[in-house]
Backbone as JSON Lines, residues from 0, in Angstrom:
{"i":0,"aa":"M","n":[-22.56,-12.07,-4.25],"ca":[-22.57,-12.37,-2.52],"c":[-21.65,-10.86,-2.12]}
{"i":1,"aa":"T","n":[-22.21,-10.32,-1.18],"ca":[-21.61,-9.17,-0.29],"c":[-20.19,-9.38,0.15]}
{"i":2,"aa":"E","n":[-19.62,-8.52,-0.22],"ca":[-18.08,-9.24,0.63],"c":[-18.24,-8.64,2.11]}
{"i":3,"aa":"T","n":[-17.71,-9.33,2.87],"ca":[-17.92,-8.87,4.24],"c":[-16.6,-9.16,5.22]}
{"i":4,"aa":"R","n":[-15.53,-9.01,4.44],"ca":[-14.21,-9.03,4.68],"c":[-13.61,-7.9,4.78]}
{"i":5,"aa":"R","n":[-12.61,-7.56,5.66],"ca":[-11.74,-6.08,5.35],"c":[-10.3,-6.29,5.05]}
{"i":6,"aa":"V","n":[-9.85,-5.18,4.69],"ca":[-8.67,-5.07,4.0],"c":[-7.24,-4.03,4.56]}
{"i":7,"aa":"V","n":[-6.59,-4.27,4.89],"ca":[-5.56,-3.3,5.83],"c":[-4.54,-3.3,4.92]}
{"i":8,"aa":"C","n":[-4.41,-2.32,4.06],"ca":[-3.65,-1.98,2.48],"c":[-2.46,-1.33,3.71]}
{"i":9,"aa":"W","n":[-1.19,-1.85,3.6],"ca":[0.15,-1.49,4.77],"c":[1.11,-1.13,3.75]}
{"i":10,"aa":"R","n":[1.88,0.3,3.65],"ca":[2.92,0.22,3.04],"c":[4.19,0.24,4.15]}
{"i":11,"aa":"H","n":[5.32,0.02,3.18],"ca":[6.63,-0.46,4.15],"c":[7.05,0.29,4.84]}
{"i":12,"aa":"G","n":[8.11,0.31,5.43],"ca":[8.49,1.16,5.91],"c":[10.08,2.15,5.65]}
{"i":13,"aa":"Q","n":[10.29,2.73,6.36],"ca":[11.47,3.78,5.56],"c":[12.72,3.28,5.07]}
{"i":14,"aa":"T","n":[12.88,3.23,3.52],"ca":[14.39,2.73,3.33],"c":[15.46,4.06,3.0]}
{"i":15,"aa":"A","n":[16.53,3.83,2.41],"ca":[17.48,5.19,2.59],"c":[17.23,5.79,1.24]}
{"i":16,"aa":"W","n":[16.47,5.62,0.28],"ca":[15.84,5.77,-0.79],"c":[14.88,6.77,-0.36]}
{"i":17,"aa":"N","n":[13.92,6.33,0.48],"ca":[13.14,7.2,0.63],"c":[13.34,8.53,1.63]}
{"i":18,"aa":"A","n":[14.55,8.09,2.47],"ca":[14.96,9.23,3.27],"c":[15.8,10.32,2.05]}
{"i":19,"aa":"E","n":[16.18,9.83,0.94],"ca":[17.1,10.71,-0.06],"c":[15.9,11.16,-0.88]}
{"i":20,"aa":"K","n":[14.55,11.07,-0.85],"ca":[13.5,11.23,-1.87],"c":[13.8,10.42,-3.09]}
{"i":21,"aa":"R","n":[14.4,9.54,-3.55],"ca":[14.56,8.74,-4.62],"c":[13.69,8.02,-5.22]}
{"i":22,"aa":"F","n":[13.16,8.07,-6.46],"ca":[11.94,7.27,-7.06],"c":[12.58,5.5,-6.96]}
{"i":23,"aa":"Q","n":[12.06,4.72,-6.15],"ca":[12.27,3.34,-6.02],"c":[11.46,2.29,-6.99]}
{"i":24,"aa":"G","n":[10.46,2.6,-7.32],"ca":[9.8,1.59,-8.33],"c":[10.17,0.26,-8.05]}
{"i":25,"aa":"Q","n":[10.36,-0.31,-8.56],"ca":[11.12,-1.76,-8.54],"c":[12.26,-1.91,-7.89]}
{"i":26,"aa":"T","n":[13.15,-1.31,-7.91],"ca":[14.34,-1.57,-7.25],"c":[14.26,-2.06,-5.9]}
{"i":27,"aa":"D","n":[15.33,-2.93,-5.45],"ca":[14.84,-4.28,-4.3],"c":[15.9,-3.17,-3.34]}
{"i":28,"aa":"I","n":[15.45,-2.25,-2.59],"ca":[15.83,-1.59,-1.77],"c":[15.34,-1.99,-0.09]}
{"i":29,"aa":"A","n":[16.34,-2.26,0.79],"ca":[15.97,-2.92,1.87],"c":[15.35,-1.89,2.57]}
{"i":30,"aa":"L","n":[14.86,-1.94,4.07],"ca":[14.47,-1.27,4.99],"c":[15.94,-0.94,5.46]}
{"i":31,"aa":"N","n":[15.91,0.76,6.04],"ca":[17.11,1.4,7.11],"c":[16.66,1.04,8.38]}
{"i":32,"aa":"E","n":[17.48,1.25,9.17],"ca":[17.06,0.71,10.62],"c":[15.92,1.54,11.2]}
{"i":33,"aa":"R","n":[15.75,3.08,10.73],"ca":[14.4,3.83,11.29],"c":[13.05,2.87,10.43]}
{"i":34,"aa":"G","n":[13.25,2.39,9.26],"ca":[12.08,1.42,8.67],"c":[11.99,0.39,9.38]}
{"i":35,"aa":"L","n":[12.96,-0.74,9.86],"ca":[12.8,-1.37,11.09],"c":[12.1,-1.09,12.22]}
{"i":36,"aa":"A","n":[12.28,-0.26,12.52],"ca":[11.84,0.37,14.08],"c":[10.12,0.57,13.81]}
{"i":37,"aa":"Q","n":[10.01,1.39,12.44],"ca":[8.98,1.69,12.32],"c":[8.0,0.34,11.62]}
{"i":38,"aa":"A","n":[8.71,-0.52,11.47],"ca":[7.98,-1.89,10.95],"c":[7.3,-2.42,12.36]}
{"i":39,"aa":"R","n":[8.25,-2.05,13.03],"ca":[8.08,-3.18,14.5],"c":[6.88,-2.31,15.4]}
{"i":40,"aa":"R","n":[6.91,-1.48,15.39],"ca":[5.99,-0.27,16.22],"c":[4.54,-0.39,15.42]}
{"i":41,"aa":"A","n":[4.42,-0.72,14.22],"ca":[3.03,-0.71,13.36],"c":[2.76,-1.99,13.23]}
{"i":42,"aa":"A","n":[3.63,-2.92,13.69],"ca":[3.08,-4.25,13.66],"c":[2.37,-4.6,14.53]}
{"i":43,"aa":"A","n":[3.1,-3.96,15.76],"ca":[2.25,-4.34,17.52],"c":[0.98,-3.64,17.63]}
{"i":44,"aa":"L","n":[0.7,-2.89,16.6],"ca":[-0.69,-2.03,16.42],"c":[-1.43,-2.98,15.67]}
{"i":45,"aa":"L","n":[-1.04,-3.25,14.46],"ca":[-1.66,-4.09,13.74],"c":[-1.89,-5.57,14.36]}
{"i":46,"aa":"A","n":[-1.3,-5.96,15.1],"ca":[-1.39,-7.17,15.41],"c":[-2.98,-7.19,16.61]}
{"i":47,"aa":"R","n":[-3.48,-6.15,16.92],"ca":[-3.89,-6.05,18.24],"c":[-5.64,-6.08,16.85]}
{"i":48,"aa":"L","n":[-5.98,-6.14,16.09],"ca":[-6.81,-6.13,15.17],"c":[-7.03,-7.64,14.71]}
{"i":49,"aa":"R","n":[-6.1,-8.56,15.09],"ca":[-5.95,-9.83,14.82],"c":[-6.57,-10.35,13.65]}
{"i":50,"aa":"P","n":[-5.62,-9.96,12.61],"ca":[-5.78,-10.37,11.2],"c":[-5.88,-11.9,10.94]}
{"i":51,"aa":"D","n":[-6.63,-12.35,9.92],"ca":[-6.4,-13.83,9.52],"c":[-5.49,-14.52,8.59]}
{"i":52,"aa":"A","n":[-4.68,-13.43,7.83],"ca":[-3.97,-13.4,6.84],"c":[-2.72,-12.18,6.57]}
{"i":53,"aa":"V","n":[-1.43,-12.48,5.85],"ca":[-0.81,-11.54,5.27],"c":[-0.26,-11.67,4.25]}
{"i":54,"aa":"V","n":[-0.34,-10.72,3.4],"ca":[0.09,-11.0,2.04],"c":[1.25,-9.77,1.78]}
{"i":55,"aa":"S","n":[2.24,-10.11,0.8],"ca":[3.16,-9.12,1.05],"c":[3.72,-9.0,-0.87]}
{"i":56,"aa":"S","n":[4.24,-7.93,-0.72],"ca":[4.75,-7.75,-2.38],"c":[6.67,-8.39,-1.67]}
{"i":57,"aa":"D","n":[6.95,-9.05,-2.68],"ca":[8.05,-10.2,-2.49],"c":[9.63,-9.09,-2.7]}
{"i":58,"aa":"L","n":[9.14,-7.56,-2.62],"ca":[10.47,-6.74,-2.73],"c":[10.66,-6.87,-1.24]}
{"i":59,"aa":"R","n":[12.18,-6.78,-0.95],"ca":[12.81,-6.92,0.66],"c":[12.25,-6.0,1.34]}
{"i":60,"aa":"R","n":[11.94,-4.52,0.99],"ca":[11.43,-3.57,2.04],"c":[10.09,-4.16,2.6]}
{"i":61,"aa":"A","n":[9.08,-4.48,1.65],"ca":[7.68,-4.92,1.63],"c":[8.08,-6.24,2.71]}
{"i":62,"aa":"A","n":[8.62,-7.17,2.26],"ca":[8.48,-8.34,2.96],"c":[9.33,-8.5,4.29]}
{"i":63,"aa":"A","n":[10.24,-7.16,4.41],"ca":[10.67,-7.3,5.86],"c":[9.49,-6.77,6.96]}
{"i":64,"aa":"T","n":[8.84,-5.68,6.33],"ca":[7.53,-5.03,7.04],"c":[6.69,-6.38,7.44]}
{"i":65,"aa":"A","n":[6.04,-6.75,6.46],"ca":[5.34,-7.77,6.68],"c":[5.83,-9.0,7.7]}
{"i":66,"aa":"H","n":[7.24,-9.3,8.04],"ca":[7.71,-10.31,9.0],"c":[7.47,-9.58,10.26]}
{"i":67,"aa":"A","n":[7.73,-8.31,10.24],"ca":[7.52,-7.77,11.78],"c":[5.67,-7.96,12.15]}
{"i":68,"aa":"L","n":[4.87,-8.1,11.46],"ca":[4.15,-8.69,11.71],"c":[3.58,-10.11,12.02]}
{"i":69,"aa":"S","n":[4.41,-10.98,11.18],"ca":[4.38,-12.38,11.06],"c":[5.11,-12.85,12.7]}
{"i":70,"aa":"E","n":[6.22,-12.19,13.06],"ca":[6.57,-12.34,14.3],"c":[5.55,-12.05,15.59]}
{"i":71,"aa":"E","n":[4.54,-10.73,15.49],"ca":[3.99,-10.7,16.23],"c":[2.61,-11.7,16.26]}
{"i":72,"aa":"T","n":[2.5,-11.97,15.27],"ca":[0.89,-12.72,15.34],"c":[0.88,-14.48,15.43]}
{"i":73,"aa":"G","n":[2.55,-14.5,14.42],"ca":[2.39,-16.23,14.29],"c":[2.01,-16.84,13.22]}
{"i":74,"aa":"L","n":[1.47,-15.5,11.91],"ca":[1.04,-16.1,10.55],"c":[1.71,-16.09,9.95]}
{"i":75,"aa":"P","n":[1.92,-16.92,8.71],"ca":[2.49,-16.63,7.87],"c":[2.62,-15.74,6.97]}
{"i":76,"aa":"V","n":[3.92,-15.53,6.23],"ca":[3.59,-14.39,4.97],"c":[3.39,-14.87,3.66]}
{"i":77,"aa":"T","n":[2.74,-14.63,3.24],"ca":[2.43,-15.17,1.52],"c":[2.81,-13.94,0.67]}
{"i":78,"aa":"L","n":[3.93,-14.06,-0.33],"ca":[4.53,-13.42,-1.19],"c":[3.88,-13.46,-2.32]}
{"i":79,"aa":"D","n":[3.36,-12.26,-3.18],"ca":[2.8,-12.1,-4.18],"c":[3.29,-10.62,-5.07]}
{"i":80,"aa":"K","n":[3.98,-11.12,-6.34],"ca":[4.33,-10.2,-7.22],"c":[3.43,-8.92,-7.6]}
{"i":81,"aa":"G","n":[2.28,-9.4,-7.5],"ca":[1.26,-8.25,-7.95],"c":[1.07,-7.06,-7.19]}
{"i":82,"aa":"L","n":[1.56,-7.29,-5.9],"ca":[1.89,-6.17,-4.79],"c":[3.53,-5.27,-4.92]}
{"i":83,"aa":"R","n":[4.02,-5.67,-5.75],"ca":[5.05,-4.88,-5.87],"c":[4.74,-3.39,-6.59]}
{"i":84,"aa":"E","n":[5.55,-2.6,-6.24],"ca":[5.66,-1.3,-6.74],"c":[5.33,-1.0,-8.16]}
{"i":85,"aa":"R","n":[5.34,0.15,-8.57],"ca":[4.89,0.59,-10.17],"c":[6.45,0.9,-10.6]}
{"i":86,"aa":"F","n":[6.67,-0.16,-11.72],"ca":[7.84,-0.1,-12.09],"c":[7.82,1.67,-12.74]}
{"i":87,"aa":"G","n":[9.24,2.28,-12.55],"ca":[9.27,3.66,-12.89],"c":[10.21,3.87,-14.0]}
{"i":88,"aa":"G","n":[10.35,2.71,-14.3],"ca":[11.0,3.13,-16.17],"c":[12.52,3.99,-15.8]}
{"i":89,"aa":"R","n":[12.71,5.04,-16.8],"ca":[13.89,5.99,-16.33],"c":[13.77,6.55,-15.28]}
{"i":90,"aa":"W","n":[13.01,6.88,-14.35],"ca":[13.09,7.37,-13.09],"c":[13.65,6.71,-11.73]}
{"i":91,"aa":"E","n":[13.84,5.23,-11.91],"ca":[14.06,4.5,-10.96],"c":[15.66,5.06,-10.37]}
{"i":92,"aa":"G","n":[15.88,5.62,-9.27],"ca":[17.28,5.76,-8.63],"c":[17.26,7.1,-8.67]}
{"i":93,"aa":"L","n":[16.49,7.94,-9.38],"ca":[16.78,9.31,-9.33],"c":[16.18,10.04,-8.33]}
{"i":94,"aa":"T","n":[16.53,11.28,-7.66],"ca":[15.48,12.18,-6.6],"c":[14.38,12.94,-7.3]}
{"i":95,"aa":"T","n":[13.83,13.37,-6.59],"ca":[12.51,14.28,-7.13],"c":[12.88,15.36,-7.9]}
{"i":96,"aa":"A","n":[14.22,16.08,-7.2],"ca":[14.49,17.39,-8.05],"c":[14.87,17.18,-9.13]}
{"i":97,"aa":"E","n":[15.32,15.77,-9.74],"ca":[16.08,15.38,-10.83],"c":[15.17,14.98,-11.69]}
{"i":98,"aa":"I","n":[14.0,14.6,-11.4],"ca":[12.75,14.32,-12.03],"c":[12.43,15.46,-12.83]}
{"i":99,"aa":"R","n":[11.99,16.22,-11.84],"ca":[11.32,17.7,-12.1],"c":[12.17,18.42,-13.01]}
{"i":100,"aa":"E","n":[13.31,18.19,-12.96],"ca":[14.32,19.03,-13.92],"c":[14.34,18.41,-15.15]}
{"i":101,"aa":"R","n":[14.32,17.12,-15.33],"ca":[14.61,16.74,-16.49],"c":[12.97,16.2,-17.39]}
{"i":102,"aa":"W","n":[12.08,16.01,-16.64],"ca":[10.84,15.49,-17.14],"c":[9.71,16.54,-16.43]}
{"i":103,"aa":"P","n":[9.66,17.76,-16.44],"ca":[8.73,18.83,-16.17],"c":[7.2,17.88,-16.31]}
{"i":104,"aa":"E","n":[6.78,17.92,-17.79],"ca":[5.87,17.73,-18.04],"c":[5.28,16.55,-17.6]}
{"i":105,"aa":"E","n":[6.4,15.3,-17.61],"ca":[5.8,13.84,-17.48],"c":[5.62,13.65,-15.85]}
{"i":106,"aa":"D","n":[6.73,14.78,-15.06],"ca":[6.24,14.27,-13.55],"c":[5.23,15.06,-13.33]}
{"i":107,"aa":"A","n":[4.63,16.25,-13.87],"ca":[3.57,16.77,-13.41],"c":[1.95,15.66,-13.77]}
{"i":108,"aa":"R","n":[2.48,14.77,-14.55],"ca":[1.2,13.54,-14.93],"c":[1.32,12.28,-14.3]}
{"i":109,"aa":"M","n":[2.77,12.23,-13.51],"ca":[3.17,11.4,-13.05],"c":[3.3,9.79,-13.83]}
{"i":110,"aa":"E","n":[3.45,10.49,-15.29],"ca":[3.59,9.24,-15.98],"c":[5.48,9.24,-16.34]}
{"i":111,"aa":"P","n":[6.34,8.13,-15.48],"ca":[7.55,7.99,-16.2],"c":[8.02,7.27,-17.33]}
{"i":112,"aa":"P","n":[8.88,7.69,-18.0],"ca":[9.28,7.34,-19.23],"c":[9.43,5.71,-19.3]}
{"i":113,"aa":"G","n":[9.05,5.21,-20.06],"ca":[9.11,3.52,-19.94],"c":[8.45,3.13,-18.77]}
{"i":114,"aa":"G","n":[7.9,3.67,-17.91],"ca":[7.43,3.01,-16.76],"c":[6.07,2.13,-16.93]}
{"i":115,"aa":"E","n":[5.46,1.86,-16.08],"ca":[4.57,0.9,-16.08],"c":[3.07,1.59,-15.96]}
{"i":116,"aa":"D","n":[1.86,1.41,-16.97],"ca":[0.84,2.23,-16.81],"c":[0.03,1.98,-15.28]}
{"i":117,"aa":"L","n":[-0.23,3.21,-14.62],"ca":[-1.05,3.17,-13.45],"c":[-2.22,2.54,-13.57]}
{"i":118,"aa":"A","n":[-3.05,2.27,-14.62],"ca":[-4.06,1.44,-14.77],"c":[-3.83,0.08,-14.27]}
{"i":119,"aa":"A","n":[-2.7,-0.34,-15.25],"ca":[-2.45,-1.68,-15.01],"c":[-1.75,-1.9,-13.64]}
{"i":120,"aa":"V","n":[-1.23,-1.1,-13.01],"ca":[-0.75,-1.44,-11.46],"c":[-1.92,-1.7,-10.89]}
{"i":121,"aa":"G","n":[-3.18,-0.57,-10.95],"ca":[-4.28,-0.98,-9.79],"c":[-4.89,-2.2,-10.29]}
{"i":122,"aa":"E","n":[-4.63,-2.73,-11.43],"ca":[-5.68,-3.74,-11.86],"c":[-4.9,-4.89,-10.93]}
{"i":123,"aa":"R","n":[-3.36,-5.02,-11.32],"ca":[-2.56,-6.35,-10.43],"c":[-2.88,-6.05,-9.24]}
{"i":124,"aa":"V","n":[-2.77,-5.08,-8.42],"ca":[-2.72,-5.07,-7.13],"c":[-4.19,-5.42,-6.57]}
{"i":125,"aa":"Q","n":[-5.34,-5.09,-6.94],"ca":[-6.65,-5.75,-6.62],"c":[-6.97,-6.86,-6.75]}
{"i":126,"aa":"D","n":[-6.12,-7.47,-8.11],"ca":[-6.01,-8.95,-8.38],"c":[-5.5,-9.95,-6.9]}
{"i":127,"aa":"A","n":[-3.98,-9.18,-6.6],"ca":[-3.41,-9.78,-5.38],"c":[-4.3,-9.47,-4.72]}
{"i":128,"aa":"I","n":[-4.91,-8.7,-4.16],"ca":[-5.75,-8.43,-2.84],"c":[-6.81,-9.52,-2.77]}
{"i":129,"aa":"E","n":[-7.43,-9.96,-3.95],"ca":[-8.45,-10.69,-4.03],"c":[-7.94,-12.49,-4.05]}
{"i":130,"aa":"R","n":[-6.6,-12.28,-4.09],"ca":[-6.33,-13.72,-3.88],"c":[-5.95,-13.88,-2.82]}
{"i":131,"aa":"G","n":[-5.46,-12.76,-1.88],"ca":[-5.15,-12.95,-0.52],"c":[-6.53,-12.98,0.13]}
{"i":132,"aa":"L","n":[-7.44,-12.62,-0.18],"ca":[-8.96,-12.7,0.64],"c":[-9.5,-14.04,0.46]}
{"i":133,"aa":"A","n":[-9.08,-14.71,-0.31],"ca":[-9.48,-16.37,-0.74],"c":[-8.64,-17.38,0.74]}
{"i":134,"aa":"L","n":[-7.73,-16.32,1.29],"ca":[-6.98,-17.04,2.64],"c":[-7.82,-16.44,3.72]}
{"i":135,"aa":"V","n":[-8.76,-15.74,3.51],"ca":[-9.73,-15.32,4.95],"c":[-10.92,-15.79,5.13]}
{"i":136,"aa":"P","n":[-11.3,-15.76,6.17],"ca":[-12.56,-16.43,6.46],"c":[-13.65,-15.24,6.61]}
{"i":137,"aa":"E","n":[-15.0,-15.4,6.39],"ca":[-16.12,-14.78,6.59],"c":[-15.95,-13.8,7.6]}
{"i":138,"aa":"D","n":[-16.14,-12.43,7.25],"ca":[-15.9,-11.73,8.32],"c":[-14.38,-11.32,8.95]}
{"i":139,"aa":"G","n":[-13.48,-11.68,8.07],"ca":[-11.87,-11.81,8.65],"c":[-11.33,-10.53,7.95]}
{"i":140,"aa":"L","n":[-9.8,-10.29,8.34],"ca":[-9.42,-9.4,7.93],"c":[-7.91,-9.89,7.29]}
{"i":141,"aa":"L","n":[-7.54,-9.17,6.13],"ca":[-6.32,-9.37,5.54],"c":[-5.65,-8.02,5.71]}
{"i":142,"aa":"V","n":[-4.15,-8.61,5.64],"ca":[-3.64,-7.18,5.73],"c":[-2.44,-7.31,4.1]}
{"i":143,"aa":"A","n":[-2.39,-6.83,3.55],"ca":[-1.74,-6.36,2.33],"c":[-0.38,-5.69,2.3]}
{"i":144,"aa":"V","n":[0.96,-5.96,1.95],"ca":[1.85,-5.2,2.5],"c":[2.54,-5.18,1.54]}
{"i":145,"aa":"G","n":[2.67,-3.51,1.08],"ca":[2.81,-3.24,-0.3],"c":[3.82,-1.79,-0.54]}
{"i":146,"aa":"H","n":[3.26,-1.14,-1.61],"ca":[3.8,0.41,-1.55],"c":[3.1,1.21,-1.68]}
{"i":147,"aa":"G","n":[3.67,2.51,-1.5],"ca":[2.64,3.77,-1.64],"c":[1.96,3.78,-2.84]}
{"i":148,"aa":"A","n":[2.84,4.32,-4.1],"ca":[1.99,4.16,-5.31],"c":[0.99,3.42,-5.91]}
{"i":149,"aa":"A","n":[1.65,1.88,-5.67],"ca":[1.05,0.67,-6.12],"c":[-0.22,0.39,-5.12]}
{"i":150,"aa":"L","n":[-0.54,0.55,-3.59],"ca":[-1.31,0.31,-3.12],"c":[-2.21,1.46,-3.3]}
{"i":151,"aa":"R","n":[-2.22,2.78,-3.34],"ca":[-3.1,3.77,-3.82],"c":[-3.85,3.41,-5.14]}
{"i":152,"aa":"A","n":[-2.91,2.95,-6.01],"ca":[-4.0,2.43,-7.4],"c":[-4.36,1.8,-7.36]}
{"i":153,"aa":"G","n":[-4.16,0.45,-6.62],"ca":[-5.34,-0.61,-6.04],"c":[-6.59,0.15,-5.34]}
{"i":154,"aa":"I","n":[-6.13,0.53,-4.4],"ca":[-7.75,1.3,-3.54],"c":[-8.32,1.96,-4.22]}
{"i":155,"aa":"N","n":[-7.52,2.99,-5.46],"ca":[-8.57,3.33,-6.67],"c":[-9.66,2.95,-7.1]}
{"i":156,"aa":"R","n":[-8.81,1.16,-7.48],"ca":[-9.4,0.66,-8.65],"c":[-10.84,0.02,-7.53]}
{"i":157,"aa":"M","n":[-10.45,-0.48,-6.49],"ca":[-11.65,-1.1,-5.63],"c":[-12.57,-0.31,-5.13]}
{"i":158,"aa":"L","n":[-12.38,1.23,-5.22],"ca":[-13.48,1.97,-4.72],"c":[-13.96,2.62,-5.64]}
{"i":159,"aa":"G","n":[-13.43,2.46,-7.4],"ca":[-14.23,2.62,-8.3],"c":[-13.99,3.96,-8.83]}
{"i":160,"aa":"L","n":[-12.77,4.84,-8.58],"ca":[-12.68,5.96,-8.6],"c":[-12.28,5.85,-10.26]}
{"i":161,"aa":"P","n":[-12.78,7.06,-10.63],"ca":[-12.06,7.17,-12.37],"c":[-10.56,7.62,-12.56]}
{"i":162,"aa":"P","n":[-10.06,7.38,-13.66],"ca":[-8.66,8.18,-13.16],"c":[-8.29,9.2,-13.41]}
{"i":163,"aa":"D","n":[-9.19,10.36,-13.39],"ca":[-9.03,11.73,-13.48],"c":[-9.4,12.17,-11.87]}
{"i":164,"aa":"R","n":[-9.57,11.25,-11.26],"ca":[-9.8,11.04,-9.51],"c":[-8.6,10.65,-8.54]}
{"i":165,"aa":"R","n":[-8.03,10.05,-9.33],"ca":[-6.72,9.24,-8.99],"c":[-6.16,10.08,-7.73]}
{"i":166,"aa":"Q","n":[-6.25,11.38,-7.56],"ca":[-5.39,12.28,-6.61],"c":[-6.04,12.35,-5.49]}
{"i":167,"aa":"V","n":[-7.41,11.9,-5.35],"ca":[-8.3,12.16,-4.36],"c":[-7.61,11.27,-3.54]}
{"i":168,"aa":"L","n":[-6.97,10.65,-3.39],"ca":[-6.38,10.03,-1.93],"c":[-5.1,10.71,-1.84]}
{"i":169,"aa":"G","n":[-4.88,11.11,-0.71],"ca":[-3.35,11.68,-0.56],"c":[-2.3,10.69,-0.45]}
{"i":170,"aa":"P","n":[-1.04,10.85,-0.27],"ca":[-0.02,10.01,-0.24],"c":[-0.22,8.85,1.27]}
{"i":171,"aa":"L","n":[0.42,7.69,0.74],"ca":[0.47,7.12,2.19],"c":[2.05,7.13,2.9]}
{"i":172,"aa":"G","n":[2.12,7.27,4.12],"ca":[3.55,7.61,4.82],"c":[3.88,6.14,4.82]}
{"i":173,"aa":"N","n":[5.63,6.13,4.98],"ca":[5.99,4.86,5.53],"c":[5.68,4.2,6.44]}
{"i":174,"aa":"C","n":[4.99,3.01,6.47],"ca":[4.18,2.43,7.41],"c":[2.78,2.57,8.27]}
{"i":175,"aa":"S","n":[2.57,3.24,7.07],"ca":[0.83,3.76,7.42],"c":[0.0,3.01,6.78]}
{"i":176,"aa":"W","n":[-0.93,2.78,6.85],"ca":[-1.92,1.88,6.06],"c":[-3.29,2.52,5.92]}
{"i":177,"aa":"S","n":[-4.17,2.01,5.04],"ca":[-5.87,2.35,4.88],"c":[-6.34,1.04,5.11]}
{"i":178,"aa":"L","n":[-7.59,1.42,5.33],"ca":[-8.33,-0.13,5.97],"c":[-9.71,0.35,4.77]}
{"i":179,"aa":"L","n":[-9.9,-1.03,4.17],"ca":[-11.24,-0.85,3.48],"c":[-12.27,-1.95,4.02]}
{"i":180,"aa":"G","n":[-13.5,-1.73,3.78],"ca":[-14.57,-2.47,4.67],"c":[-15.73,-2.52,3.51]}
{"i":181,"aa":"P","n":[-16.71,-3.75,3.85],"ca":[-17.49,-3.46,2.62],"c":[-18.74,-2.68,2.6]}
{"i":182,"aa":"L","n":[-19.33,-2.36,1.55],"ca":[-20.36,-1.49,1.27],"c":[-21.61,-2.56,1.51]}
{"i":183,"aa":"R","n":[-22.77,-2.25,2.36],"ca":[-23.85,-2.92,2.15],"c":[-24.4,-3.59,0.63]}
{"i":184,"aa":"T","n":[-23.94,-2.2,0.16],"ca":[-24.85,-2.52,-1.01],"c":[-23.82,-3.53,-2.23]}
{"i":185,"aa":"G","n":[-22.47,-3.89,-2.06],"ca":[-21.57,-4.05,-2.48],"c":[-20.56,-3.38,-2.8]}
{"i":186,"aa":"G","n":[-19.33,-4.19,-3.16],"ca":[-17.89,-3.08,-3.06],"c":[-17.68,-2.73,-2.02]}
{"i":187,"aa":"W","n":[-16.82,-1.99,-2.27],"ca":[-15.82,-1.25,-1.04],"c":[-15.94,0.4,-0.69]}
{"i":188,"aa":"R","n":[-15.57,0.41,0.37],"ca":[-15.32,1.92,1.29],"c":[-14.25,1.94,1.78]}
{"i":189,"aa":"L","n":[-13.72,3.25,1.74],"ca":[-12.44,3.26,2.56],"c":[-12.96,4.06,3.88]}
{"i":190,"aa":"L","n":[-12.11,3.02,5.0],"ca":[-12.7,3.5,6.42],"c":[-11.83,4.15,6.88]}
{"i":191,"aa":"E","n":[-10.45,3.77,6.52],"ca":[-9.47,4.73,7.04],"c":[-8.31,4.95,5.98]}
{"i":192,"aa":"H","n":[-7.35,6.0,5.88],"ca":[-6.3,6.47,5.46],"c":[-5.44,7.22,5.56]}
{"i":193,"aa":"N","n":[-4.18,6.28,5.2],"ca":[-2.9,6.93,5.94],"c":[-2.88,7.02,7.64]}
{"i":194,"aa":"A","n":[-3.35,5.97,8.15],"ca":[-3.46,5.88,9.64],"c":[-1.71,5.45,9.87]}
{"i":195,"aa":"A","n":[-1.74,5.77,11.17],"ca":[-0.69,5.15,11.65],"c":[-1.06,4.68,13.36]}
{"i":196,"aa":"S","n":[-2.17,5.07,13.65],"ca":[-2.56,4.42,15.03],"c":[-3.84,3.78,15.12]}
{"i":197,"aa":"L","n":[-4.17,3.13,15.99],"ca":[-5.73,2.34,15.92],"c":[-6.86,3.92,16.4]}
{"i":198,"aa":"P","n":[-7.74,3.42,16.12],"ca":[-9.2,4.3,16.19],"c":[-9.46,3.7,17.55]}
{"i":199,"aa":"E","n":[-10.05,5.14,18.24],"ca":[-10.9,4.31,19.55],"c":[-12.18,3.79,19.33]}
{"i":200,"aa":"P","n":[-12.1,2.62,19.99],"ca":[-13.63,2.32,20.29],"c":[-14.95,2.69,19.83]}
{"i":201,"aa":"R","n":[-15.54,2.28,18.63],"ca":[-16.62,2.84,18.29],"c":[-16.55,4.11,17.27]}
{"i":202,"aa":"T","n":[-15.55,4.27,16.91],"ca":[-15.69,5.57,16.0],"c":[-15.03,5.4,14.62]}
{"i":203,"aa":"L","n":[-15.07,4.07,14.0],"ca":[-15.06,3.59,12.54],"c":[-16.27,3.66,12.08]}
{"i":204,"aa":"S","n":[-17.77,3.96,12.38],"ca":[-18.77,4.14,11.86],"c":[-19.51,4.97,12.57]}
{"i":205,"aa":"D","n":[-20.12,6.31,12.07],"ca":[-21.25,6.64,12.57],"c":[-22.58,6.52,11.83]}
{"i":206,"aa":"D","n":[-22.79,5.26,11.1],"ca":[-24.21,4.97,10.38],"c":[-25.36,4.92,11.31]}
{"i":207,"aa":"R","n":[-24.96,4.38,12.61],"ca":[-26.26,4.08,13.83],"c":[-26.29,4.94,14.41]}
């Protein structure tokens, strides 16, 4: 059966470690004041899409972002560890400059020593999104709140992009989102990426 639901993949708001350019991974860092303001602003926009369900990583920065949407819509937030950020091994807590200095080759390949395999991240994120979609009616909308690297890995897997094409998608900014919708032939297509505003009416498709 062809999928008819849509998915918003929404990255959490800013944290102090984001501002300091530190690799967060699964370290449980809270939103800073700017991140909370970003979450409230984005939640007011996403609420206008009338989502049917909200699922979130259980890490505080994502859960607090999801809570802002819950306050706007009245929807409960379902926490799912499958949406957690990629575990960063020895890189967690280090700045971008420190990582590049100590592990230049690994940094170029984005392979943190002792970190989680990116393909495994994409698989668990897709699985979590599929669990969330079970909460959504036909033609409904799921909002999945997570983390930049993990969400991109999940999107890549849902789109069927091979590992050597994983950098085709650019990064997700804090509190920005991507929108996936169904292909008529089955599977998923990317309708928006790294969005921070709602499109004008009738601009989501030029198929007709």
